[in-house]
PDB file of C-alpha atoms in Angstrom:
ATOM      1  CA  UNK A  16     -14.829 -46.925  50.404  1.00  0.00           C
ATOM      2  CA  UNK A  17     -11.920 -49.012  49.127  1.00  0.00           C
ATOM      3  CA  UNK A  18     -14.125 -52.115  48.918  1.00  0.00           C
ATOM      4  CA  UNK A  19     -16.833 -50.308  46.968  1.00  0.00           C
ATOM      5  CA  UNK A  20     -14.223 -48.781  44.662  1.00  0.00           C
ATOM      6  CA  UNK A  21     -13.464 -52.377  43.627  1.00  0.00           C
ATOM      7  CA  UNK A  22     -17.183 -53.071  43.129  1.00  0.00           C
ATOM      8  CA  UNK A  23     -17.437 -49.930  40.978  1.00  0.00           C
ATOM      9  CA  UNK A  24     -14.443 -51.084  38.940  1.00  0.00           C
ATOM     10  CA  UNK A  25     -16.327 -54.305  38.230  1.00  0.00           C
ATOM     11  CA  UNK A  26     -19.328 -52.197  37.248  1.00  0.00           C
ATOM     12  CA  UNK A  27     -17.157 -50.293  34.774  1.00  0.00           C
ATOM     13  CA  UNK A  28     -16.099 -53.594  33.234  1.00  0.00           C
ATOM     14  CA  UNK A  29     -19.490 -55.294  32.947  1.00  0.00           C
ATOM     15  CA  UNK A  30     -22.006 -52.437  32.674  1.00  0.00           C
ATOM     16  CA  UNK A  31     -21.855 -50.571  29.362  1.00  0.00           C
ATOM     17  CA  UNK A  32     -24.471 -47.934  30.218  1.00  0.00           C
ATOM     18  CA  UNK A  33     -23.518 -44.300  29.621  1.00  0.00           C
ATOM     19  CA  UNK A  34     -24.892 -41.331  31.566  1.00  0.00           C
ATOM     20  CA  UNK A  35     -24.218 -37.659  30.711  1.00  0.00           C
ATOM     21  CA  UNK A  36     -21.516 -38.697  28.255  1.00  0.00           C
ATOM     22  CA  UNK A  37     -19.544 -40.944  30.652  1.00  0.00           C
ATOM     23  CA  UNK A  38     -19.638 -44.614  31.742  1.00  0.00           C
ATOM     24  CA  UNK A  39     -22.301 -44.783  34.414  1.00  0.00           C
ATOM     25  CA  UNK A  40     -20.002 -46.349  37.048  1.00  0.00           C
ATOM     26  CA  UNK A  41     -17.195 -43.816  36.514  1.00  0.00           C
ATOM     27  CA  UNK A  42     -18.592 -41.305  39.011  1.00  0.00           C
ATOM     28  CA  UNK A  43     -19.006 -43.702  41.969  1.00  0.00           C
ATOM     29  CA  UNK A  44     -15.582 -45.224  41.247  1.00  0.00           C
ATOM     30  CA  UNK A  45     -13.867 -41.820  41.384  1.00  0.00           C
ATOM     31  CA  UNK A  46     -15.843 -40.751  44.440  1.00  0.00           C
ATOM     32  CA  UNK A  47     -15.078 -43.967  46.344  1.00  0.00           C
ATOM     33  CA  UNK A  48     -11.347 -43.644  45.631  1.00  0.00           C
ATOM     34  CA  UNK A  49     -11.382 -39.963  46.578  1.00  0.00           C
ATOM     35  CA  UNK A  50     -13.262 -40.564  49.842  1.00  0.00           C
ATOM     36  CA  UNK A  51     -10.913 -43.426  50.744  1.00  0.00           C
ATOM     37  CA  UNK A  52      -7.900 -41.113  50.385  1.00  0.00           C
ATOM     38  CA  UNK A  53      -9.745 -38.295  52.175  1.00  0.00           C
ATOM     39  CA  UNK A  54     -10.696 -40.484  55.132  1.00  0.00           C
ATOM     40  CA  UNK A  55      -7.259 -42.041  55.546  1.00  0.00           C
ATOM     41  CA  UNK A  56      -5.556 -38.648  55.458  1.00  0.00           C
ATOM     42  CA  UNK A  57      -7.945 -37.077  57.961  1.00  0.00           C
ATOM     43  CA  UNK A  58      -7.509 -40.079  60.265  1.00  0.00           C
ATOM     44  CA  UNK A  59      -3.725 -39.609  60.197  1.00  0.00           C
ATOM     45  CA  UNK A  60      -4.103 -35.882  60.834  1.00  0.00           C
ATOM     46  CA  UNK A  61      -6.484 -36.474  63.749  1.00  0.00           C
ATOM     47  CA  UNK A  62      -3.874 -38.792  65.263  1.00  0.00           C
ATOM     48  CA  UNK A  63      -1.527 -35.786  65.491  1.00  0.00           C
ATOM     49  CA  UNK A  64      -3.926 -33.732  67.622  1.00  0.00           C
ATOM     50  CA  UNK A  65      -3.298 -33.290  71.344  1.00  0.00           C
ATOM     51  CA  UNK A  66      -6.065 -30.764  71.992  1.00  0.00           C
ATOM     52  CA  UNK A  67      -9.799 -31.443  71.730  1.00  0.00           C
ATOM     53  CA  UNK A  68      -9.402 -35.131  70.949  1.00  0.00           C
ATOM     54  CA  UNK A  69     -13.002 -35.901  71.952  1.00  0.00           C
ATOM     55  CA  UNK A  70     -14.265 -33.209  69.591  1.00  0.00           C
ATOM     56  CA  UNK A  71     -11.991 -34.598  66.885  1.00  0.00           C
ATOM     57  CA  UNK A  72     -13.424 -38.079  67.438  1.00  0.00           C
ATOM     58  CA  UNK A  73     -16.952 -36.780  66.883  1.00  0.00           C
ATOM     59  CA  UNK A  74     -15.939 -34.709  63.854  1.00  0.00           C
ATOM     60  CA  UNK A  75     -14.180 -37.713  62.310  1.00  0.00           C
ATOM     61  CA  UNK A  76     -17.246 -39.891  62.736  1.00  0.00           C
ATOM     62  CA  UNK A  77     -19.457 -37.189  61.217  1.00  0.00           C
ATOM     63  CA  UNK A  78     -17.173 -37.252  58.141  1.00  0.00           C
ATOM     64  CA  UNK A  79     -17.573 -41.040  57.980  1.00  0.00           C
ATOM     65  CA  UNK A  80     -21.377 -41.016  58.266  1.00  0.00           C
ATOM     66  CA  UNK A  81     -21.969 -38.152  55.818  1.00  0.00           C
ATOM     67  CA  UNK A  82     -19.611 -39.584  53.204  1.00  0.00           C
ATOM     68  CA  UNK A  83     -21.359 -42.954  53.478  1.00  0.00           C
ATOM     69  CA  UNK A  84     -24.786 -41.328  53.004  1.00  0.00           C
ATOM     70  CA  UNK A  85     -23.421 -39.477  49.969  1.00  0.00           C
ATOM     71  CA  UNK A  86     -22.092 -42.658  48.388  1.00  0.00           C
ATOM     72  CA  UNK A  87     -25.218 -44.712  49.117  1.00  0.00           C
ATOM     73  CA  UNK A  88     -27.269 -42.138  47.176  1.00  0.00           C
ATOM     74  CA  UNK A  89     -24.772 -41.899  44.292  1.00  0.00           C
ATOM     75  CA  UNK A  90     -24.576 -45.689  43.963  1.00  0.00           C
ATOM     76  CA  UNK A  91     -28.334 -46.104  44.287  1.00  0.00           C
ATOM     77  CA  UNK A  92     -28.922 -43.609  41.497  1.00  0.00           C
ATOM     78  CA  UNK A  93     -26.416 -45.438  39.296  1.00  0.00           C
ATOM     79  CA  UNK A  94     -28.320 -48.689  39.843  1.00  0.00           C
ATOM     80  CA  UNK A  95     -31.522 -46.853  38.848  1.00  0.00           C
ATOM     81  CA  UNK A  96     -29.812 -45.401  35.788  1.00  0.00           C
ATOM     82  CA  UNK A  97     -30.304 -41.840  37.036  1.00  0.00           C
ATOM     83  CA  UNK A  98     -27.895 -38.975  37.592  1.00  0.00           C
ATOM     84  CA  UNK A  99     -27.322 -38.137  41.252  1.00  0.00           C
ATOM     85  CA  UNK A 100     -26.082 -34.540  41.035  1.00  0.00           C
ATOM     86  CA  UNK A 101     -28.288 -31.644  39.860  1.00  0.00           C
ATOM     87  CA  UNK A 102     -31.245 -34.001  39.342  1.00  0.00           C
ATOM     88  CA  UNK A 103     -34.692 -32.396  39.823  1.00  0.00           C
ATOM     89  CA  UNK A 104     -36.533 -34.640  37.362  1.00  0.00           C
ATOM     90  CA  UNK A 105     -38.933 -36.088  39.957  1.00  0.00           C
ATOM     91  CA  UNK A 106     -39.745 -35.176  43.583  1.00  0.00           C
ATOM     92  CA  UNK A 107     -37.863 -38.320  44.681  1.00  0.00           C
ATOM     93  CA  UNK A 108     -34.742 -37.419  42.688  1.00  0.00           C
ATOM     94  CA  UNK A 109     -34.914 -33.835  43.950  1.00  0.00           C
ATOM     95  CA  UNK A 110     -35.176 -35.054  47.544  1.00  0.00           C
ATOM     96  CA  UNK A 111     -32.131 -37.289  47.138  1.00  0.00           C
ATOM     97  CA  UNK A 112     -30.136 -34.404  45.670  1.00  0.00           C
ATOM     98  CA  UNK A 113     -31.221 -32.153  48.554  1.00  0.00           C
ATOM     99  CA  UNK A 114     -30.067 -34.761  51.074  1.00  0.00           C
ATOM    100  CA  UNK A 115     -26.718 -34.979  49.261  1.00  0.00           C
ATOM    101  CA  UNK A 116     -26.346 -31.214  49.473  1.00  0.00           C
ATOM    102  CA  UNK A 117     -27.053 -31.225  53.205  1.00  0.00           C
ATOM    103  CA  UNK A 118     -24.626 -34.077  53.912  1.00  0.00           C
ATOM    104  CA  UNK A 119     -21.838 -32.281  52.030  1.00  0.00           C
ATOM    105  CA  UNK A 120     -22.439 -29.100  54.035  1.00  0.00           C
ATOM    106  CA  UNK A 121     -22.237 -31.098  57.276  1.00  0.00           C
ATOM    107  CA  UNK A 122     -19.113 -32.945  56.038  1.00  0.00           C
ATOM    108  CA  UNK A 123     -17.476 -29.609  55.161  1.00  0.00           C
ATOM    109  CA  UNK A 124     -18.315 -28.228  58.608  1.00  0.00           C
ATOM    110  CA  UNK A 125     -16.863 -31.329  60.316  1.00  0.00           C
ATOM    111  CA  UNK A 126     -13.662 -30.948  58.299  1.00  0.00           C
ATOM    112  CA  UNK A 127     -13.530 -27.296  59.369  1.00  0.00           C
ATOM    113  CA  UNK A 128     -13.728 -28.415  63.016  1.00  0.00           C
ATOM    114  CA  UNK A 129     -10.798 -30.780  62.385  1.00  0.00           C
ATOM    115  CA  UNK A 130      -8.880 -27.921  60.744  1.00  0.00           C
ATOM    116  CA  UNK A 131      -9.406 -25.748  63.844  1.00  0.00           C
ATOM    117  CA  UNK A 132      -8.142 -28.562  66.072  1.00  0.00           C
ATOM    118  CA  UNK A 133      -5.042 -28.924  63.877  1.00  0.00           C
ATOM    119  CA  UNK A 134      -4.431 -25.166  63.990  1.00  0.00           C
ATOM    120  CA  UNK A 135      -4.509 -25.262  67.797  1.00  0.00           C
ATOM    121  CA  UNK A 136      -2.372 -28.401  68.181  1.00  0.00           C
ATOM    122  CA  UNK A 137       1.291 -27.645  68.829  1.00  0.00           C
ATOM    123  CA  UNK A 138       3.502 -29.803  66.605  1.00  0.00           C
ATOM    124  CA  UNK A 139       7.222 -30.149  67.288  1.00  0.00           C
ATOM    125  CA  UNK A 140       8.242 -30.038  63.635  1.00  0.00           C
ATOM    126  CA  UNK A 141       7.205 -26.705  62.100  1.00  0.00           C
ATOM    127  CA  UNK A 142       7.349 -28.029  58.530  1.00  0.00           C
ATOM    128  CA  UNK A 143       4.934 -30.841  59.440  1.00  0.00           C
ATOM    129  CA  UNK A 144       2.607 -28.356  61.132  1.00  0.00           C
ATOM    130  CA  UNK A 145       2.645 -26.099  58.082  1.00  0.00           C
ATOM    131  CA  UNK A 146       2.056 -28.984  55.636  1.00  0.00           C
ATOM    132  CA  UNK A 147      -0.882 -30.375  57.621  1.00  0.00           C
ATOM    133  CA  UNK A 148      -2.546 -27.029  58.276  1.00  0.00           C
ATOM    134  CA  UNK A 149      -1.952 -25.698  54.777  1.00  0.00           C
ATOM    135  CA  UNK A 150      -3.217 -28.924  53.217  1.00  0.00           C
ATOM    136  CA  UNK A 151      -6.463 -29.028  55.194  1.00  0.00           C
ATOM    137  CA  UNK A 152      -7.239 -25.314  54.713  1.00  0.00           C
ATOM    138  CA  UNK A 153      -6.711 -25.471  50.940  1.00  0.00           C
ATOM    139  CA  UNK A 154      -8.793 -28.669  50.863  1.00  0.00           C
ATOM    140  CA  UNK A 155     -11.643 -26.774  52.515  1.00  0.00           C
ATOM    141  CA  UNK A 156     -11.436 -24.113  49.810  1.00  0.00           C
ATOM    142  CA  UNK A 157     -11.389 -26.791  47.104  1.00  0.00           C
ATOM    143  CA  UNK A 158     -14.412 -28.490  48.638  1.00  0.00           C
ATOM    144  CA  UNK A 159     -16.250 -25.156  48.764  1.00  0.00           C
ATOM    145  CA  UNK A 160     -15.881 -24.875  44.965  1.00  0.00           C
ATOM    146  CA  UNK A 161     -18.476 -27.652  44.851  1.00  0.00           C
ATOM    147  CA  UNK A 162     -21.087 -25.193  46.116  1.00  0.00           C
ATOM    148  CA  UNK A 163     -20.594 -23.139  42.931  1.00  0.00           C
ATOM    149  CA  UNK A 164     -21.623 -26.157  40.853  1.00  0.00           C
ATOM    150  CA  UNK A 165     -24.948 -26.381  42.685  1.00  0.00           C
ATOM    151  CA  UNK A 166     -25.974 -22.895  41.539  1.00  0.00           C
ATOM    152  CA  UNK A 167     -28.191 -22.605  38.445  1.00  0.00           C
ATOM    153  CA  UNK A 168     -26.191 -21.827  35.319  1.00  0.00           C
ATOM    154  CA  UNK A 169     -26.699 -18.628  33.328  1.00  0.00           C
ATOM    155  CA  UNK A 170     -28.582 -20.592  30.677  1.00  0.00           C
ATOM    156  CA  UNK A 171     -30.836 -22.214  33.278  1.00  0.00           C
ATOM    157  CA  UNK A 172     -31.620 -18.799  34.802  1.00  0.00           C
ATOM    158  CA  UNK A 173     -32.313 -17.321  31.377  1.00  0.00           C
ATOM    159  CA  UNK A 174     -34.803 -20.103  30.656  1.00  0.00           C
ATOM    160  CA  UNK A 175     -36.794 -18.898  33.674  1.00  0.00           C
ATOM    161  CA  UNK A 176     -38.279 -22.286  34.572  1.00  0.00           C
ATOM    162  CA  UNK A 177     -36.198 -23.341  37.582  1.00  0.00           C
ATOM    163  CA  UNK A 178     -39.302 -24.610  39.404  1.00  0.00           C
ATOM    164  CA  UNK A 179     -39.994 -27.140  36.653  1.00  0.00           C
ATOM    165  CA  UNK A 180     -36.448 -27.765  35.341  1.00  0.00           C
ATOM    166  CA  UNK A 181     -35.152 -31.334  35.331  1.00  0.00           C
ATOM    167  CA  UNK A 182     -31.548 -30.227  35.980  1.00  0.00           C
ATOM    168  CA  UNK A 183     -30.352 -27.377  38.225  1.00  0.00           C
ATOM    169  CA  UNK A 184     -26.616 -26.705  38.382  1.00  0.00           C
ATOM    170  CA  UNK A 185     -23.724 -28.103  36.355  1.00  0.00           C
ATOM    171  CA  UNK A 186     -20.074 -29.086  36.397  1.00  0.00           C
ATOM    172  CA  UNK A 187     -19.309 -27.232  33.188  1.00  0.00           C
ATOM    173  CA  UNK A 188     -19.315 -23.487  32.565  1.00  0.00           C
ATOM    174  CA  UNK A 189     -20.410 -22.095  29.206  1.00  0.00           C
ATOM    175  CA  UNK A 190     -21.285 -25.509  27.735  1.00  0.00           C
ATOM    176  CA  UNK A 191     -23.714 -28.293  28.680  1.00  0.00           C
ATOM    177  CA  UNK A 192     -22.513 -31.193  30.811  1.00  0.00           C
ATOM    178  CA  UNK A 193     -21.777 -34.373  28.876  1.00  0.00           C
ATOM    179  CA  UNK A 194     -19.951 -32.815  25.927  1.00  0.00           C
ATOM    180  CA  UNK A 195     -16.442 -33.659  24.649  1.00  0.00           C
ATOM    181  CA  UNK A 196     -14.217 -34.457  27.614  1.00  0.00           C
ATOM    182  CA  UNK A 197     -10.693 -35.432  28.621  1.00  0.00           C
ATOM    183  CA  UNK A 198     -10.071 -39.172  29.029  1.00  0.00           C
ATOM    184  CA  UNK A 199     -10.112 -40.594  32.559  1.00  0.00           C
ATOM    185  CA  UNK A 200     -10.971 -37.306  34.323  1.00  0.00           C
ATOM    186  CA  UNK A 201     -14.013 -36.487  32.198  1.00  0.00           C
ATOM    187  CA  UNK A 202     -13.230 -32.752  32.371  1.00  0.00           C
ATOM    188  CA  UNK A 203     -14.700 -30.665  29.568  1.00  0.00           C
ATOM    189  CA  UNK A 204     -12.516 -29.855  26.564  1.00  0.00           C
ATOM    190  CA  UNK A 205     -14.893 -27.246  25.139  1.00  0.00           C
ATOM    191  CA  UNK A 206     -15.777 -25.126  28.191  1.00  0.00           C
ATOM    192  CA  UNK A 207     -14.834 -24.389  31.784  1.00  0.00           C
ATOM    193  CA  UNK A 208     -15.093 -27.165  34.360  1.00  0.00           C
ATOM    194  CA  UNK A 209     -15.407 -26.478  38.088  1.00  0.00           C
ATOM    195  CA  UNK A 210     -14.443 -30.052  38.905  1.00  0.00           C
ATOM    196  CA  UNK A 211     -10.832 -29.109  38.153  1.00  0.00           C
ATOM    197  CA  UNK A 212     -10.284 -26.632  41.031  1.00  0.00           C
ATOM    198  CA  UNK A 213     -12.514 -28.855  43.181  1.00  0.00           C
ATOM    199  CA  UNK A 214     -10.207 -31.822  42.543  1.00  0.00           C
ATOM    200  CA  UNK A 215      -6.950 -29.858  42.791  1.00  0.00           C
ATOM    201  CA  UNK A 216      -8.007 -28.127  45.995  1.00  0.00           C
ATOM    202  CA  UNK A 217      -9.287 -31.170  47.844  1.00  0.00           C
ATOM    203  CA  UNK A 218      -6.177 -33.207  47.138  1.00  0.00           C
ATOM    204  CA  UNK A 219      -3.951 -30.599  48.763  1.00  0.00           C
ATOM    205  CA  UNK A 220      -4.850 -32.641  51.827  1.00  0.00           C
ATOM    206  CA  UNK A 221      -2.580 -35.424  50.545  1.00  0.00           C
ATOM    207  CA  UNK A 222      -0.151 -33.745  48.164  1.00  0.00           C
ATOM    208  CA  UNK A 223       1.356 -31.079  50.430  1.00  0.00           C
ATOM    209  CA  UNK A 224       2.146 -33.523  53.280  1.00  0.00           C
ATOM    210  CA  UNK A 225       3.460 -35.967  50.650  1.00  0.00           C
ATOM    211  CA  UNK A 226       5.826 -33.259  49.401  1.00  0.00           C
ATOM    212  CA  UNK A 227       7.254 -32.947  52.918  1.00  0.00           C
ATOM    213  CA  UNK A 228       7.535 -36.729  53.226  1.00  0.00           C
ATOM    214  CA  UNK A 229       9.570 -36.782  49.998  1.00  0.00           C
ATOM    215  CA  UNK A 230      11.901 -34.113  51.407  1.00  0.00           C
ATOM    216  CA  UNK A 231      12.415 -36.166  54.564  1.00  0.00           C
ATOM    217  CA  UNK A 232      13.073 -39.352  52.575  1.00  0.00           C
ATOM    218  CA  UNK A 233      15.647 -37.524  50.420  1.00  0.00           C
ATOM    219  CA  UNK A 234      17.407 -35.988  53.435  1.00  0.00           C
ATOM    220  CA  UNK A 235      19.807 -38.946  54.025  1.00  0.00           C
ATOM    221  CA  UNK A 236      21.065 -38.550  50.448  1.00  0.00           C
ATOM    222  CA  UNK A 237      20.882 -34.766  50.108  1.00  0.00           C
ATOM    223  CA  UNK A 238      22.638 -33.168  53.052  1.00  0.00           C
ATOM    224  CA  UNK A 239      20.992 -29.749  52.685  1.00  0.00           C
ATOM    225  CA  UNK A 240      17.535 -31.247  53.189  1.00  0.00           C
ATOM    226  CA  UNK A 241      18.527 -32.326  56.696  1.00  0.00           C
ATOM    227  CA  UNK A 242      18.083 -28.701  57.707  1.00  0.00           C
ATOM    228  CA  UNK A 243      14.610 -28.370  59.277  1.00  0.00           C
ATOM    229  CA  UNK A 244      14.457 -24.662  58.473  1.00  0.00           C
ATOM    230  CA  UNK A 245      15.067 -25.324  54.772  1.00  0.00           C
ATOM    231  CA  UNK A 246      12.306 -27.935  54.703  1.00  0.00           C
ATOM    232  CA  UNK A 247       9.978 -25.427  56.373  1.00  0.00           C
ATOM    233  CA  UNK A 248      10.750 -22.741  53.795  1.00  0.00           C
ATOM    234  CA  UNK A 249      10.238 -25.157  50.891  1.00  0.00           C
ATOM    235  CA  UNK A 250       6.895 -26.347  52.289  1.00  0.00           C
ATOM    236  CA  UNK A 251       5.781 -22.726  52.681  1.00  0.00           C
ATOM    237  CA  UNK A 252       6.662 -21.975  49.063  1.00  0.00           C
ATOM    238  CA  UNK A 253       4.870 -25.064  47.758  1.00  0.00           C
ATOM    239  CA  UNK A 254       1.792 -24.357  49.899  1.00  0.00           C
ATOM    240  CA  UNK A 255       1.566 -20.791  48.573  1.00  0.00           C
ATOM    241  CA  UNK A 256       2.085 -22.030  45.013  1.00  0.00           C
ATOM    242  CA  UNK A 257      -0.592 -24.704  45.454  1.00  0.00           C
ATOM    243  CA  UNK A 258      -3.068 -22.104  46.731  1.00  0.00           C
ATOM    244  CA  UNK A 259      -2.247 -20.009  43.666  1.00  0.00           C
ATOM    245  CA  UNK A 260      -2.928 -23.020  41.425  1.00  0.00           C
ATOM    246  CA  UNK A 261      -6.378 -23.509  42.978  1.00  0.00           C
ATOM    247  CA  UNK A 262      -7.142 -19.819  42.414  1.00  0.00           C
ATOM    248  CA  UNK A 263      -5.867 -19.977  38.822  1.00  0.00           C
ATOM    249  CA  UNK A 264      -7.890 -23.063  37.852  1.00  0.00           C
ATOM    250  CA  UNK A 265     -11.014 -21.608  39.494  1.00  0.00           C
ATOM    251  CA  UNK A 266     -10.591 -18.343  37.563  1.00  0.00           C
ATOM    252  CA  UNK A 267     -10.050 -20.233  34.323  1.00  0.00           C
ATOM    253  CA  UNK A 268     -13.109 -22.446  34.831  1.00  0.00           C
ATOM    254  CA  UNK A 269     -15.406 -19.560  35.759  1.00  0.00           C
ATOM    255  CA  UNK A 270     -14.486 -17.859  32.486  1.00  0.00           C
ATOM    256  CA  UNK A 271     -15.761 -20.900  30.582  1.00  0.00           C
ATOM    257  CA  UNK A 272     -12.280 -21.865  29.427  1.00  0.00           C
ATOM    258  CA  UNK A 273     -11.116 -25.495  29.016  1.00  0.00           C
ATOM    259  CA  UNK A 274      -8.056 -26.535  30.973  1.00  0.00           C
ATOM    260  CA  UNK A 275      -6.216 -27.677  27.836  1.00  0.00           C
ATOM    261  CA  UNK A 276      -7.021 -24.526  25.817  1.00  0.00           C
ATOM    262  CA  UNK A 277      -5.796 -21.610  27.950  1.00  0.00           C
ATOM    263  CA  UNK A 278      -5.887 -18.097  26.544  1.00  0.00           C
ATOM    264  CA  UNK A 279      -3.093 -15.516  26.774  1.00  0.00           C
ATOM    265  CA  UNK A 280      -4.294 -14.168  30.139  1.00  0.00           C
ATOM    266  CA  UNK A 281      -4.285 -17.649  31.684  1.00  0.00           C
ATOM    267  CA  UNK A 282      -0.841 -18.434  30.271  1.00  0.00           C
ATOM    268  CA  UNK A 283       0.573 -15.171  31.630  1.00  0.00           C
ATOM    269  CA  UNK A 284      -0.944 -15.821  35.071  1.00  0.00           C
ATOM    270  CA  UNK A 285       0.424 -19.380  35.036  1.00  0.00           C
ATOM    271  CA  UNK A 286       3.862 -18.081  34.045  1.00  0.00           C
ATOM    272  CA  UNK A 287       3.837 -15.518  36.864  1.00  0.00           C
ATOM    273  CA  UNK A 288       2.809 -18.208  39.359  1.00  0.00           C
ATOM    274  CA  UNK A 289       5.504 -20.608  38.148  1.00  0.00           C
ATOM    275  CA  UNK A 290       8.158 -17.876  38.279  1.00  0.00           C
ATOM    276  CA  UNK A 291       7.105 -16.914  41.804  1.00  0.00           C
ATOM    277  CA  UNK A 292       7.368 -20.524  43.000  1.00  0.00           C
ATOM    278  CA  UNK A 293      10.765 -20.949  41.305  1.00  0.00           C
ATOM    279  CA  UNK A 294      12.000 -17.715  42.898  1.00  0.00           C
ATOM    280  CA  UNK A 295      10.766 -18.878  46.288  1.00  0.00           C
ATOM    281  CA  UNK A 296      12.556 -22.219  45.966  1.00  0.00           C
ATOM    282  CA  UNK A 297      15.747 -20.459  44.834  1.00  0.00           C
ATOM    283  CA  UNK A 298      15.582 -18.023  47.762  1.00  0.00           C
ATOM    284  CA  UNK A 299      15.019 -20.888  50.217  1.00  0.00           C
ATOM    285  CA  UNK A 300      18.008 -22.830  48.883  1.00  0.00           C
ATOM    286  CA  UNK A 301      20.187 -19.714  48.707  1.00  0.00           C
ATOM    287  CA  UNK A 302      19.657 -18.825  52.364  1.00  0.00           C
ATOM    288  CA  UNK A 303      20.094 -22.387  53.610  1.00  0.00           C
ATOM    289  CA  UNK A 304      23.439 -23.058  55.365  1.00  0.00           C
ATOM    290  CA  UNK A 305      25.917 -25.296  53.586  1.00  0.00           C
ATOM    291  CA  UNK A 306      26.124 -28.789  55.079  1.00  0.00           C
ATOM    292  CA  UNK A 307      29.160 -29.465  57.253  1.00  0.00           C
ATOM    293  CA  UNK A 308      31.051 -32.637  56.346  1.00  0.00           C
ATOM    294  CA  UNK A 309      32.433 -34.749  59.167  1.00  0.00           C
ATOM    295  CA  UNK A 310      35.487 -36.859  58.296  1.00  0.00           C
ATOM    296  CA  UNK A 311      36.813 -39.782  60.329  1.00  0.00           C
ATOM    297  CA  UNK A 312      39.534 -38.731  62.784  1.00  0.00           C
ATOM    298  CA  UNK A 313      42.107 -41.133  64.254  1.00  0.00           C
ATOM    299  CA  UNK A 314      43.064 -40.500  67.878  1.00  0.00           C
ATOM    300  CA  UNK A 315      46.286 -42.055  69.249  1.00  0.00           C
ATOM    301  CA  UNK A 316      47.162 -42.589  72.902  1.00  0.00           C
ATOM    302  CA  UNK A 317      50.237 -40.717  74.132  1.00  0.00           C
ATOM    303  CA  UNK A 318      51.621 -43.637  76.134  1.00  0.00           C
ATOM    304  CA  UNK A 319      52.162 -45.942  73.167  1.00  0.00           C
ATOM    305  CA  UNK A 320      54.009 -45.484  69.865  1.00  0.00           C
ATOM    306  CA  UNK A 321      51.787 -44.342  66.988  1.00  0.00           C
ATOM    307  CA  UNK A 322      52.695 -47.424  64.944  1.00  0.00           C
ATOM    308  CA  UNK A 323      50.979 -49.864  67.288  1.00  0.00           C
ATOM    309  CA  UNK A 324      48.586 -47.572  69.083  1.00  0.00           C
ATOM    310  CA  UNK A 325      44.864 -48.195  69.499  1.00  0.00           C
ATOM    311  CA  UNK A 326      42.755 -46.085  67.136  1.00  0.00           C
ATOM    312  CA  UNK A 327      39.333 -44.670  67.828  1.00  0.00           C
ATOM    313  CA  UNK A 328      37.259 -43.388  64.970  1.00  0.00           C
ATOM    314  CA  UNK A 329      35.151 -40.347  65.680  1.00  0.00           C
TER     315      UNK A 329
END
């Protein structure tokens, strides 16, 4: 995946074709990078399992095979100058899209198996256990948002010609795909976009464990973070807040609302979520014990004068 991300980057530089309003190599580039991060993270998580390791080995290889099939089809369609997702233009294109749908279902199921193994694996550090399990469960929810994109849109249903339609499903809600979009991400700026909760949710797999890693790295400098219970409480708060963010962005997208143009209801919900996370962090810090400072102590032997005694530093 990392190698083909580089190939896709070259494609972005030398191939000026545009498909559905975006550079044609943008989609494979983003997918290759995402799958590389996804695979590396799952591999690390599988290394933590002590129960069902054989099952985990099979599930991990299923993730590898299905993601490779997915990317072969996406890249092949780019070479042909065709869209890979939602394409029902010809029987061949429709078959490829059907295969992609099946491979993603199998990949999701394999990730679910890995999640079950992680839930059953006892981990010594409770904060690590919470970060791993919370990250993979939220990632499963984020991945499941992709199934919403595969459903016919309201406009496509209203047209009543799904059997002969060239496109079935969409990223955007309330507007056609390929309209005005944010730079880099390509997310719609005029309507809802289900790729946002899909992206946010799936990357919980990396971001929540990374949050814990940051806490551990800061612990030598910030004495309070050396407390394992405090780290556990902070990870719990962030995991709950992250789940709330996935729910909020999904709700916003389904209402056909652009990420950068929230209405009053979205702003209020975001404010409530932010306040809840801040309150949780404050409560966690407030209940954490104050660090105990240890100062050097000089110990003198009783058989010699203090002036020339041997000193031992505790």
